[in-house]
Every structure is written in C-alpha cells, then in structure tokens.
PDB file of N, CA, C and O in Angstrom:
ATOM      1  N   LEU S   1      21.528  30.911   0.193  1.00 90.00           N
ATOM      2  CA  LEU S   1      21.390  30.309   1.517  1.00 90.00           C
ATOM      3  C   LEU S   1      21.223  28.792   1.340  1.00 90.00           C
ATOM      4  O   LEU S   1      20.460  28.315   0.588  1.00 90.00           O
ATOM      5  N   MET S   2      22.100  28.096   2.062  1.00 94.00           N
ATOM      6  CA  MET S   2      22.022  26.624   2.055  1.00 94.00           C
ATOM      7  C   MET S   2      22.514  26.140   3.438  1.00 94.00           C
ATOM      8  O   MET S   2      23.481  26.659   3.968  1.00 94.00           O
ATOM      9  N   ILE S   3      21.805  25.219   3.941  1.00 94.00           N
ATOM     10  CA  ILE S   3      22.189  24.626   5.232  1.00 94.00           C
ATOM     11  C   ILE S   3      22.347  23.115   5.116  1.00 94.00           C
ATOM     12  O   ILE S   3      21.482  22.424   4.561  1.00 94.00           O
ATOM     13  N   GLY S   4      23.462  22.589   5.569  1.00 97.00           N
ATOM     14  CA  GLY S   4      23.707  21.140   5.503  1.00 97.00           C
ATOM     15  C   GLY S   4      23.590  20.498   6.855  1.00 97.00           C
ATOM     16  O   GLY S   4      23.995  21.094   7.855  1.00 97.00           O
ATOM     17  N   VAL S   5      23.009  19.301   6.916  1.00 97.00           N
ATOM     18  CA  VAL S   5      22.919  18.513   8.131  1.00 97.00           C
ATOM     19  C   VAL S   5      23.505  17.119   7.827  1.00 97.00           C
ATOM     20  O   VAL S   5      22.967  16.477   6.970  1.00 97.00           O
ATOM     21  N   GLU S   6      24.447  16.759   8.619  1.00 97.00           N
ATOM     22  CA  GLU S   6      25.052  15.402   8.461  1.00 97.00           C
ATOM     23  C   GLU S   6      24.244  14.417   9.353  1.00 97.00           C
ATOM     24  O   GLU S   6      24.009  14.722  10.539  1.00 97.00           O
ATOM     25  N   LEU S   7      23.847  13.272   8.814  1.00 97.00           N
ATOM     26  CA  LEU S   7      23.150  12.261   9.611  1.00 97.00           C
ATOM     27  C   LEU S   7      24.071  11.124   9.890  1.00 97.00           C
ATOM     28  O   LEU S   7      24.739  10.558   9.042  1.00 97.00           O
ATOM     29  N   VAL S   8      24.190  10.786  11.243  1.00 96.00           N
ATOM     30  CA  VAL S   8      25.036   9.664  11.652  1.00 96.00           C
ATOM     31  C   VAL S   8      24.162   8.690  12.492  1.00 96.00           C
ATOM     32  O   VAL S   8      23.225   9.150  13.099  1.00 96.00           O
ATOM     33  N   LYS S   9      24.574   7.438  12.546  1.00 94.00           N
ATOM     34  CA  LYS S   9      23.835   6.460  13.331  1.00 94.00           C
ATOM     35  C   LYS S   9      24.235   6.586  14.802  1.00 94.00           C
ATOM     36  O   LYS S   9      23.441   6.287  15.685  1.00 94.00           O
ATOM     37  N   ASP S  10      25.496   6.928  15.034  1.00 91.00           N
ATOM     38  CA  ASP S  10      25.976   7.055  16.431  1.00 91.00           C
ATOM     39  C   ASP S  10      26.867   8.309  16.567  1.00 91.00           C
ATOM     40  O   ASP S  10      27.822   8.443  15.736  1.00 91.00           O
ATOM     41  N   ARG S  11      26.598   9.137  17.475  1.00 92.00           N
ATOM     42  CA  ARG S  11      27.393  10.428  17.572  1.00 92.00           C
ATOM     43  C   ARG S  11      28.831  10.209  17.985  1.00 92.00           C
ATOM     44  O   ARG S  11      29.711  10.997  17.658  1.00 92.00           O
ATOM     45  N   THR S  12      29.101   9.047  18.684  1.00 96.00           N
ATOM     46  CA  THR S  12      30.460   8.820  19.072  1.00 96.00           C
ATOM     47  C   THR S  12      31.284   8.264  17.960  1.00 96.00           C
ATOM     48  O   THR S  12      32.403   8.763  17.741  1.00 96.00           O
ATOM     49  N   THR S  13      30.755   7.253  17.310  1.00 96.00           N
ATOM     50  CA  THR S  13      31.549   6.573  16.222  1.00 96.00           C
ATOM     51  C   THR S  13      31.423   7.365  14.869  1.00 96.00           C
ATOM     52  O   THR S  13      32.228   7.121  14.006  1.00 96.00           O
ATOM     53  N   LYS S  14      30.392   8.186  14.753  1.00 95.00           N
ATOM     54  CA  LYS S  14      30.202   8.930  13.521  1.00 95.00           C
ATOM     55  C   LYS S  14      29.877   8.009  12.325  1.00 95.00           C
ATOM     56  O   LYS S  14      30.126   8.384  11.189  1.00 95.00           O
ATOM     57  N   GLU S  15      29.335   6.848  12.595  1.00 96.00           N
ATOM     58  CA  GLU S  15      28.944   5.954  11.495  1.00 96.00           C
ATOM     59  C   GLU S  15      27.892   6.589  10.659  1.00 96.00           C
ATOM     60  O   GLU S  15      26.896   7.099  11.139  1.00 96.00           O
ATOM     61  N   ARG S  16      28.152   6.645   9.342  1.00 96.00           N
ATOM     62  CA  ARG S  16      27.272   7.339   8.365  1.00 96.00           C
ATOM     63  C   ARG S  16      25.870   6.643   8.325  1.00 96.00           C
ATOM     64  O   ARG S  16      25.746   5.394   8.359  1.00 96.00           O
ATOM     65  N   ALA S  17      24.842   7.481   8.268  1.00 97.00           N
ATOM     66  CA  ALA S  17      23.433   6.978   8.192  1.00 97.00           C
ATOM     67  C   ALA S  17      23.022   7.144   6.711  1.00 97.00           C
ATOM     68  O   ALA S  17      22.207   8.038   6.396  1.00 97.00           O
ATOM     69  N   VAL S  18      23.477   6.297   5.874  1.00 96.00           N
ATOM     70  CA  VAL S  18      23.232   6.376   4.400  1.00 96.00           C
ATOM     71  C   VAL S  18      21.792   6.008   4.128  1.00 96.00           C
ATOM     72  O   VAL S  18      21.075   6.840   3.463  1.00 96.00           O
ATOM     73  N   GLU S  19      21.304   4.878   4.592  1.00 96.00           N
ATOM     74  CA  GLU S  19      19.906   4.500   4.293  1.00 96.00           C
ATOM     75  C   GLU S  19      18.936   5.424   4.964  1.00 96.00           C
ATOM     76  O   GLU S  19      17.831   5.745   4.363  1.00 96.00           O
ATOM     77  N   GLU S  20      19.253   5.844   6.167  1.00 97.00           N
ATOM     78  CA  GLU S  20      18.422   6.748   6.906  1.00 97.00           C
ATOM     79  C   GLU S  20      18.277   8.118   6.177  1.00 97.00           C
ATOM     80  O   GLU S  20      17.187   8.675   6.185  1.00 97.00           O
ATOM     81  N   ARG S  21      19.379   8.539   5.585  1.00 97.00           N
ATOM     82  CA  ARG S  21      19.357   9.835   4.874  1.00 97.00           C
ATOM     83  C   ARG S  21      18.368   9.758   3.704  1.00 97.00           C
ATOM     84  O   ARG S  21      17.581  10.640   3.485  1.00 97.00           O
ATOM     85  N   ASN S  22      18.415   8.628   2.947  1.00 97.00           N
ATOM     86  CA  ASN S  22      17.483   8.454   1.862  1.00 97.00           C
ATOM     87  C   ASN S  22      16.005   8.412   2.389  1.00 97.00           C
ATOM     88  O   ASN S  22      15.122   9.058   1.731  1.00 97.00           O
ATOM     89  N   ALA S  23      15.790   7.805   3.522  1.00 97.00           N
ATOM     90  CA  ALA S  23      14.455   7.737   4.044  1.00 97.00           C
ATOM     91  C   ALA S  23      14.002   9.152   4.496  1.00 97.00           C
ATOM     92  O   ALA S  23      12.818   9.463   4.363  1.00 97.00           O
ATOM     93  N   VAL S  24      14.884   9.995   5.019  1.00 98.00           N
ATOM     94  CA  VAL S  24      14.559  11.300   5.483  1.00 98.00           C
ATOM     95  C   VAL S  24      14.175  12.168   4.236  1.00 98.00           C
ATOM     96  O   VAL S  24      13.192  12.884   4.247  1.00 98.00           O
ATOM     97  N   VAL S  25      14.960  12.066   3.167  1.00 98.00           N
ATOM     98  CA  VAL S  25      14.617  12.795   1.947  1.00 98.00           C
ATOM     99  C   VAL S  25      13.219  12.437   1.478  1.00 98.00           C
ATOM    100  O   VAL S  25      12.454  13.280   1.147  1.00 98.00           O
ATOM    101  N   GLN S  26      12.915  11.140   1.423  1.00 98.00           N
ATOM    102  CA  GLN S  26      11.584  10.659   0.965  1.00 98.00           C
ATOM    103  C   GLN S  26      10.490  11.084   1.970  1.00 98.00           C
ATOM    104  O   GLN S  26       9.410  11.479   1.510  1.00 98.00           O
ATOM    105  N   GLY S  27      10.756  11.023   3.267  1.00 98.00           N
ATOM    106  CA  GLY S  27       9.764  11.469   4.307  1.00 98.00           C
ATOM    107  C   GLY S  27       9.455  12.943   4.158  1.00 98.00           C
ATOM    108  O   GLY S  27       8.287  13.358   4.265  1.00 98.00           O
ATOM    109  N   MET S  28      10.424  13.751   3.898  1.00 98.00           N
ATOM    110  CA  MET S  28      10.239  15.209   3.758  1.00 98.00           C
ATOM    111  C   MET S  28       9.413  15.451   2.445  1.00 98.00           C
ATOM    112  O   MET S  28       8.543  16.296   2.417  1.00 98.00           O
ATOM    113  N   PHE S  29       9.714  14.667   1.392  1.00 98.00           N
ATOM    114  CA  PHE S  29       9.020  14.851   0.121  1.00 98.00           C
ATOM    115  C   PHE S  29       7.511  14.509   0.347  1.00 98.00           C
ATOM    116  O   PHE S  29       6.611  15.240  -0.176  1.00 98.00           O
ATOM    117  N   LYS S  30       7.233  13.458   1.116  1.00 98.00           N
ATOM    118  CA  LYS S  30       5.815  13.104   1.392  1.00 98.00           C
ATOM    119  C   LYS S  30       5.109  14.211   2.203  1.00 98.00           C
ATOM    120  O   LYS S  30       3.889  14.339   2.111  1.00 98.00           O
ATOM    121  N   ARG S  31       5.858  15.027   2.925  1.00 97.00           N
ATOM    122  CA  ARG S  31       5.298  16.146   3.653  1.00 97.00           C
ATOM    123  C   ARG S  31       5.247  17.401   2.840  1.00 97.00           C
ATOM    124  O   ARG S  31       4.940  18.500   3.299  1.00 97.00           O
ATOM    125  N   GLY S  32       5.671  17.324   1.549  1.00 97.00           N
ATOM    126  CA  GLY S  32       5.615  18.448   0.670  1.00 97.00           C
ATOM    127  C   GLY S  32       6.810  19.396   0.739  1.00 97.00           C
ATOM    128  O   GLY S  32       6.755  20.514   0.248  1.00 97.00           O
ATOM    129  N   ILE S  33       7.913  18.870   1.250  1.00 97.00           N
ATOM    130  CA  ILE S  33       9.132  19.691   1.413  1.00 97.00           C
ATOM    131  C   ILE S  33      10.307  19.022   0.705  1.00 97.00           C
ATOM    132  O   ILE S  33      10.537  17.872   0.919  1.00 97.00           O
ATOM    133  N   LEU S  34      10.906  19.740  -0.187  1.00 97.00           N
ATOM    134  CA  LEU S  34      11.999  19.217  -0.968  1.00 97.00           C
ATOM    135  C   LEU S  34      13.334  19.547  -0.254  1.00 97.00           C
ATOM    136  O   LEU S  34      13.612  20.749  -0.034  1.00 97.00           O
ATOM    137  N   ILE S  35      14.086  18.547  -0.009  1.00 97.00           N
ATOM    138  CA  ILE S  35      15.476  18.713   0.488  1.00 97.00           C
ATOM    139  C   ILE S  35      16.368  17.888  -0.424  1.00 97.00           C
ATOM    140  O   ILE S  35      15.929  16.911  -1.070  1.00 97.00           O
ATOM    141  N   LEU S  36      17.592  18.234  -0.461  1.00 95.00           N
ATOM    142  CA  LEU S  36      18.580  17.565  -1.356  1.00 95.00           C
ATOM    143  C   LEU S  36      19.533  16.691  -0.558  1.00 95.00           C
ATOM    144  O   LEU S  36      19.984  17.063   0.501  1.00 95.00           O
ATOM    145  N   GLY S  37      19.834  15.484  -1.106  1.00 96.00           N
ATOM    146  CA  GLY S  37      20.895  14.653  -0.528  1.00 96.00           C
ATOM    147  C   GLY S  37      22.247  15.311  -0.850  1.00 96.00           C
ATOM    148  O   GLY S  37      22.391  15.976  -1.873  1.00 96.00           O
ATOM    149  N   ALA S  38      23.169  15.150   0.031  1.00 95.00           N
ATOM    150  CA  ALA S  38      24.521  15.716  -0.174  1.00 95.00           C
ATOM    151  C   ALA S  38      25.503  14.691   0.271  1.00 95.00           C
ATOM    152  O   ALA S  38      25.478  14.254   1.466  1.00 95.00           O
ATOM    153  N   GLY S  39      26.376  14.264  -0.592  1.00 95.00           N
ATOM    154  CA  GLY S  39      27.289  13.167  -0.220  1.00 95.00           C
ATOM    155  C   GLY S  39      26.528  11.923   0.123  1.00 95.00           C
ATOM    156  O   GLY S  39      25.421  11.646  -0.379  1.00 95.00           O
ATOM    157  N   ARG S  40      27.137  11.113   1.003  1.00 96.00           N
ATOM    158  CA  ARG S  40      26.491   9.858   1.329  1.00 96.00           C
ATOM    159  C   ARG S  40      25.484   9.924   2.479  1.00 96.00           C
ATOM    160  O   ARG S  40      24.523   9.100   2.547  1.00 96.00           O
ATOM    161  N   ASN S  41      25.625  10.917   3.420  1.00 97.00           N
ATOM    162  CA  ASN S  41      24.781  10.912   4.602  1.00 97.00           C
ATOM    163  C   ASN S  41      24.409  12.249   5.040  1.00 97.00           C
ATOM    164  O   ASN S  41      24.133  12.464   6.280  1.00 97.00           O
ATOM    165  N   ALA S  42      24.331  13.203   4.162  1.00 98.00           N
ATOM    166  CA  ALA S  42      23.924  14.565   4.586  1.00 98.00           C
ATOM    167  C   ALA S  42      22.761  14.978   3.753  1.00 98.00           C
ATOM    168  O   ALA S  42      22.540  14.498   2.612  1.00 98.00           O
ATOM    169  N   VAL S  43      22.052  16.031   4.262  1.00 98.00           N
ATOM    170  CA  VAL S  43      20.973  16.656   3.479  1.00 98.00           C
ATOM    171  C   VAL S  43      21.234  18.129   3.446  1.00 98.00           C
ATOM    172  O   VAL S  43      21.871  18.704   4.317  1.00 98.00           O
ATOM    173  N   ARG S  44      20.676  18.726   2.408  1.00 97.00           N
ATOM    174  CA  ARG S  44      20.881  20.204   2.217  1.00 97.00           C
ATOM    175  C   ARG S  44      19.499  20.822   2.181  1.00 97.00           C
ATOM    176  O   ARG S  44      18.619  20.391   1.483  1.00 97.00           O
ATOM    177  N   PHE S  45      19.315  21.896   2.940  1.00 97.00           N
ATOM    178  CA  PHE S  45      18.126  22.739   2.876  1.00 97.00           C
ATOM    179  C   PHE S  45      18.546  23.962   2.088  1.00 97.00           C
ATOM    180  O   PHE S  45      19.549  24.512   2.350  1.00 97.00           O
ATOM    181  N   ALA S  46      17.750  24.278   1.087  1.00 95.00           N
ATOM    182  CA  ALA S  46      18.025  25.531   0.284  1.00 95.00           C
ATOM    183  C   ALA S  46      16.749  26.341   0.250  1.00 95.00           C
ATOM    184  O   ALA S  46      16.056  26.392  -0.762  1.00 95.00           O
ATOM    185  N   PRO S  47      16.490  27.034   1.378  1.00 94.00           N
ATOM    186  CA  PRO S  47      15.219  27.875   1.387  1.00 94.00           C
ATOM    187  C   PRO S  47      15.360  29.148   0.574  1.00 94.00           C
ATOM    188  O   PRO S  47      16.480  29.557   0.286  1.00 94.00           O
ATOM    189  N   PRO S  48      14.227  29.752   0.307  1.00 93.00           N
ATOM    190  CA  PRO S  48      14.304  31.033  -0.371  1.00 93.00           C
ATOM    191  C   PRO S  48      14.971  32.109   0.523  1.00 93.00           C
ATOM    192  O   PRO S  48      14.958  31.903   1.732  1.00 93.00           O
ATOM    193  N   LEU S  49      15.487  33.091  -0.091  1.00 93.00           N
ATOM    194  CA  LEU S  49      16.156  34.124   0.723  1.00 93.00           C
ATOM    195  C   LEU S  49      15.110  34.944   1.555  1.00 93.00           C
ATOM    196  O   LEU S  49      15.485  35.512   2.580  1.00 93.00           O
ATOM    197  N   VAL S  50      13.877  34.937   1.096  1.00 96.00           N
ATOM    198  CA  VAL S  50      12.816  35.637   1.892  1.00 96.00           C
ATOM    199  C   VAL S  50      12.014  34.519   2.555  1.00 96.00           C
ATOM    200  O   VAL S  50      11.234  33.821   1.916  1.00 96.00           O
ATOM    201  N   LEU S  51      12.281  34.349   3.864  1.00 94.00           N
ATOM    202  CA  LEU S  51      11.686  33.238   4.595  1.00 94.00           C
ATOM    203  C   LEU S  51      11.168  33.717   5.940  1.00 94.00           C
ATOM    204  O   LEU S  51      11.954  34.387   6.690  1.00 94.00           O
ATOM    205  N   SER S  52       9.862  33.479   6.294  1.00 96.00           N
ATOM    206  CA  SER S  52       9.377  33.943   7.561  1.00 96.00           C
ATOM    207  C   SER S  52       9.740  32.952   8.672  1.00 96.00           C
ATOM    208  O   SER S  52      10.071  31.814   8.384  1.00 96.00           O
ATOM    209  N   LYS S  53       9.689  33.404   9.940  1.00 97.00           N
ATOM    210  CA  LYS S  53       9.960  32.533  11.009  1.00 97.00           C
ATOM    211  C   LYS S  53       8.933  31.402  11.069  1.00 97.00           C
ATOM    212  O   LYS S  53       9.285  30.250  11.369  1.00 97.00           O
ATOM    213  N   ASP S  54       7.683  31.661  10.798  1.00 97.00           N
ATOM    214  CA  ASP S  54       6.667  30.627  10.721  1.00 97.00           C
ATOM    215  C   ASP S  54       6.962  29.573   9.717  1.00 97.00           C
ATOM    216  O   ASP S  54       6.762  28.377   9.964  1.00 97.00           O
ATOM    217  N   GLN S  55       7.438  29.953   8.539  1.00 96.00           N
ATOM    218  CA  GLN S  55       7.802  29.030   7.518  1.00 96.00           C
ATOM    219  C   GLN S  55       8.991  28.096   8.006  1.00 96.00           C
ATOM    220  O   GLN S  55       8.982  26.931   7.774  1.00 96.00           O
ATOM    221  N   ALA S  56       9.968  28.779   8.542  1.00 96.00           N
ATOM    222  CA  ALA S  56      11.117  28.024   9.023  1.00 96.00           C
ATOM    223  C   ALA S  56      10.737  27.070  10.138  1.00 96.00           C
ATOM    224  O   ALA S  56      11.162  25.921  10.168  1.00 96.00           O
ATOM    225  N   ASP S  57       9.897  27.535  11.019  1.00 97.00           N
ATOM    226  CA  ASP S  57       9.411  26.621  12.080  1.00 97.00           C
ATOM    227  C   ASP S  57       8.643  25.480  11.582  1.00 97.00           C
ATOM    228  O   ASP S  57       8.814  24.341  12.038  1.00 97.00           O
ATOM    229  N   ALA S  58       7.873  25.648  10.553  1.00 97.00           N
ATOM    230  CA  ALA S  58       7.086  24.558   9.912  1.00 97.00           C
ATOM    231  C   ALA S  58       7.991  23.515   9.286  1.00 97.00           C
ATOM    232  O   ALA S  58       7.786  22.310   9.460  1.00 97.00           O
ATOM    233  N   VAL S  59       9.027  23.954   8.628  1.00 97.00           N
ATOM    234  CA  VAL S  59       9.967  23.012   8.043  1.00 97.00           C
ATOM    235  C   VAL S  59      10.744  22.268   9.113  1.00 97.00           C
ATOM    236  O   VAL S  59      10.952  21.038   8.991  1.00 97.00           O
ATOM    237  N   LEU S  60      11.166  22.890  10.199  1.00 97.00           N
ATOM    238  CA  LEU S  60      11.844  22.249  11.259  1.00 97.00           C
ATOM    239  C   LEU S  60      10.982  21.286  11.989  1.00 97.00           C
ATOM    240  O   LEU S  60      11.400  20.226  12.360  1.00 97.00           O
ATOM    241  N   ARG S  61       9.718  21.530  12.156  1.00 98.00           N
ATOM    242  CA  ARG S  61       8.754  20.584  12.737  1.00 98.00           C
ATOM    243  C   ARG S  61       8.636  19.375  11.858  1.00 98.00           C
ATOM    244  O   ARG S  61       8.674  18.250  12.344  1.00 98.00           O
ATOM    245  N   ALA S  62       8.516  19.586  10.560  1.00 98.00           N
ATOM    246  CA  ALA S  62       8.434  18.463   9.616  1.00 98.00           C
ATOM    247  C   ALA S  62       9.684  17.633   9.630  1.00 98.00           C
ATOM    248  O   ALA S  62       9.672  16.452   9.619  1.00 98.00           O
ATOM    249  N   PHE S  63      10.859  18.286   9.722  1.00 98.00           N
ATOM    250  CA  PHE S  63      12.127  17.607   9.797  1.00 98.00           C
ATOM    251  C   PHE S  63      12.203  16.734  11.086  1.00 98.00           C
ATOM    252  O   PHE S  63      12.659  15.602  11.021  1.00 98.00           O
ATOM    253  N   ASP S  64      11.800  17.377  12.203  1.00 98.00           N
ATOM    254  CA  ASP S  64      11.823  16.628  13.466  1.00 98.00           C
ATOM    255  C   ASP S  64      10.906  15.396  13.416  1.00 98.00           C
ATOM    256  O   ASP S  64      11.293  14.281  13.841  1.00 98.00           O
ATOM    257  N   GLU S  65       9.715  15.601  12.867  1.00 98.00           N
ATOM    258  CA  GLU S  65       8.786  14.462  12.729  1.00 98.00           C
ATOM    259  C   GLU S  65       9.342  13.363  11.804  1.00 98.00           C
ATOM    260  O   GLU S  65       9.178  12.182  12.129  1.00 98.00           O
ATOM    261  N   THR S  66       9.957  13.783  10.749  1.00 98.00           N
ATOM    262  CA  THR S  66      10.573  12.834   9.796  1.00 98.00           C
ATOM    263  C   THR S  66      11.726  12.035  10.446  1.00 98.00           C
ATOM    264  O   THR S  66      11.774  10.825  10.319  1.00 98.00           O
ATOM    265  N   LEU S  67      12.548  12.732  11.153  1.00 97.00           N
ATOM    266  CA  LEU S  67      13.680  12.080  11.861  1.00 97.00           C
ATOM    267  C   LEU S  67      13.182  11.083  12.885  1.00 97.00           C
ATOM    268  O   LEU S  67      13.669   9.964  13.000  1.00 97.00           O
ATOM    269  N   THR S  68      12.127  11.468  13.605  1.00 97.00           N
ATOM    270  CA  THR S  68      11.549  10.582  14.596  1.00 97.00           C
ATOM    271  C   THR S  68      10.933   9.366  13.937  1.00 97.00           C
ATOM    272  O   THR S  68      11.118   8.209  14.381  1.00 97.00           O
ATOM    273  N   GLU S  69      10.265   9.529  12.814  1.00 97.00           N
ATOM    274  CA  GLU S  69       9.654   8.436  12.113  1.00 97.00           C
ATOM    275  C   GLU S  69      10.711   7.481  11.587  1.00 97.00           C
ATOM    276  O   GLU S  69      10.585   6.258  11.680  1.00 97.00           O
ATOM    277  N   VAL S  70      11.768   8.026  10.999  1.00 96.00           N
ATOM    278  CA  VAL S  70      12.829   7.201  10.457  1.00 96.00           C
ATOM    279  C   VAL S  70      13.571   6.410  11.568  1.00 96.00           C
ATOM    280  O   VAL S  70      13.859   5.254  11.484  1.00 96.00           O
ATOM    281  N   ALA S  71      13.803   7.122  12.707  1.00 95.00           N
ATOM    282  CA  ALA S  71      14.454   6.417  13.838  1.00 95.00           C
ATOM    283  C   ALA S  71      13.638   5.307  14.366  1.00 95.00           C
ATOM    284  O   ALA S  71      14.159   4.218  14.773  1.00 95.00           O
ATOM    285  N   ARG S  72      12.314   5.391  14.383  1.00 95.00           N
ATOM    286  CA  ARG S  72      11.446   4.353  14.822  1.00 95.00           C
ATOM    287  C   ARG S  72      11.483   3.093  13.932  1.00 95.00           C
ATOM    288  O   ARG S  72      11.305   1.986  14.409  1.00 95.00           O
ATOM    289  N   THR S  73      11.661   3.335  12.666  1.00 91.00           N
ATOM    290  CA  THR S  73      11.630   2.177  11.747  1.00 91.00           C
ATOM    291  C   THR S  73      12.961   1.492  11.543  1.00 91.00           C
ATOM    292  O   THR S  73      13.036   0.481  10.858  1.00 91.00           O
ATOM    293  N   ARG S  74      14.021   2.063  12.118  1.00 82.00           N
ATOM    294  CA  ARG S  74      15.371   1.466  11.926  1.00 82.00           C
ATOM    295  C   ARG S  74      15.771   0.689  13.153  1.00 82.00           C
ATOM    296  O   ARG S  74      15.588   0.902  14.187  1.00 82.00           O
TER     297      ARG S  74
END
C-alpha cells in the first residue's frame, strides 16, 4: 500500500512546491510520522497493511496541520 500526494503552489499553473514539500516531510517527522519524498514535489505515504480508521484519521489530521503550518510560513 502506497499513496502519493503531489504538492503544487497553484492548482491552475501546477507550479511545483519543491521547498514546501521538504517542509512538509520535516513537519510530519516532528509530529512522529515518517513520509517519503517522491520526485521533486510529491510525498508518499506507506502505511502498514493493517491500519485502523483511527490511525488513518490521526495521520490525516497531522498532515492537514502540517500543510496549514507550511502554507502560513510561505
């Protein structure tokens, strides 16, 4: 199981969010969640095959918080 998420600065122009991607990886690490960079502007989630809904929700909350934090600083 692997899920990829591409990060862009603008949805219309699709400008790659390279620096922001690095900040997201670091922000998730600070929250105790490891995600992998993929290419220049994407991240990969590779959860265990046995994953509860509560665990998935916790990771998504942390991802949302991290994206919000990164967006504020850019």
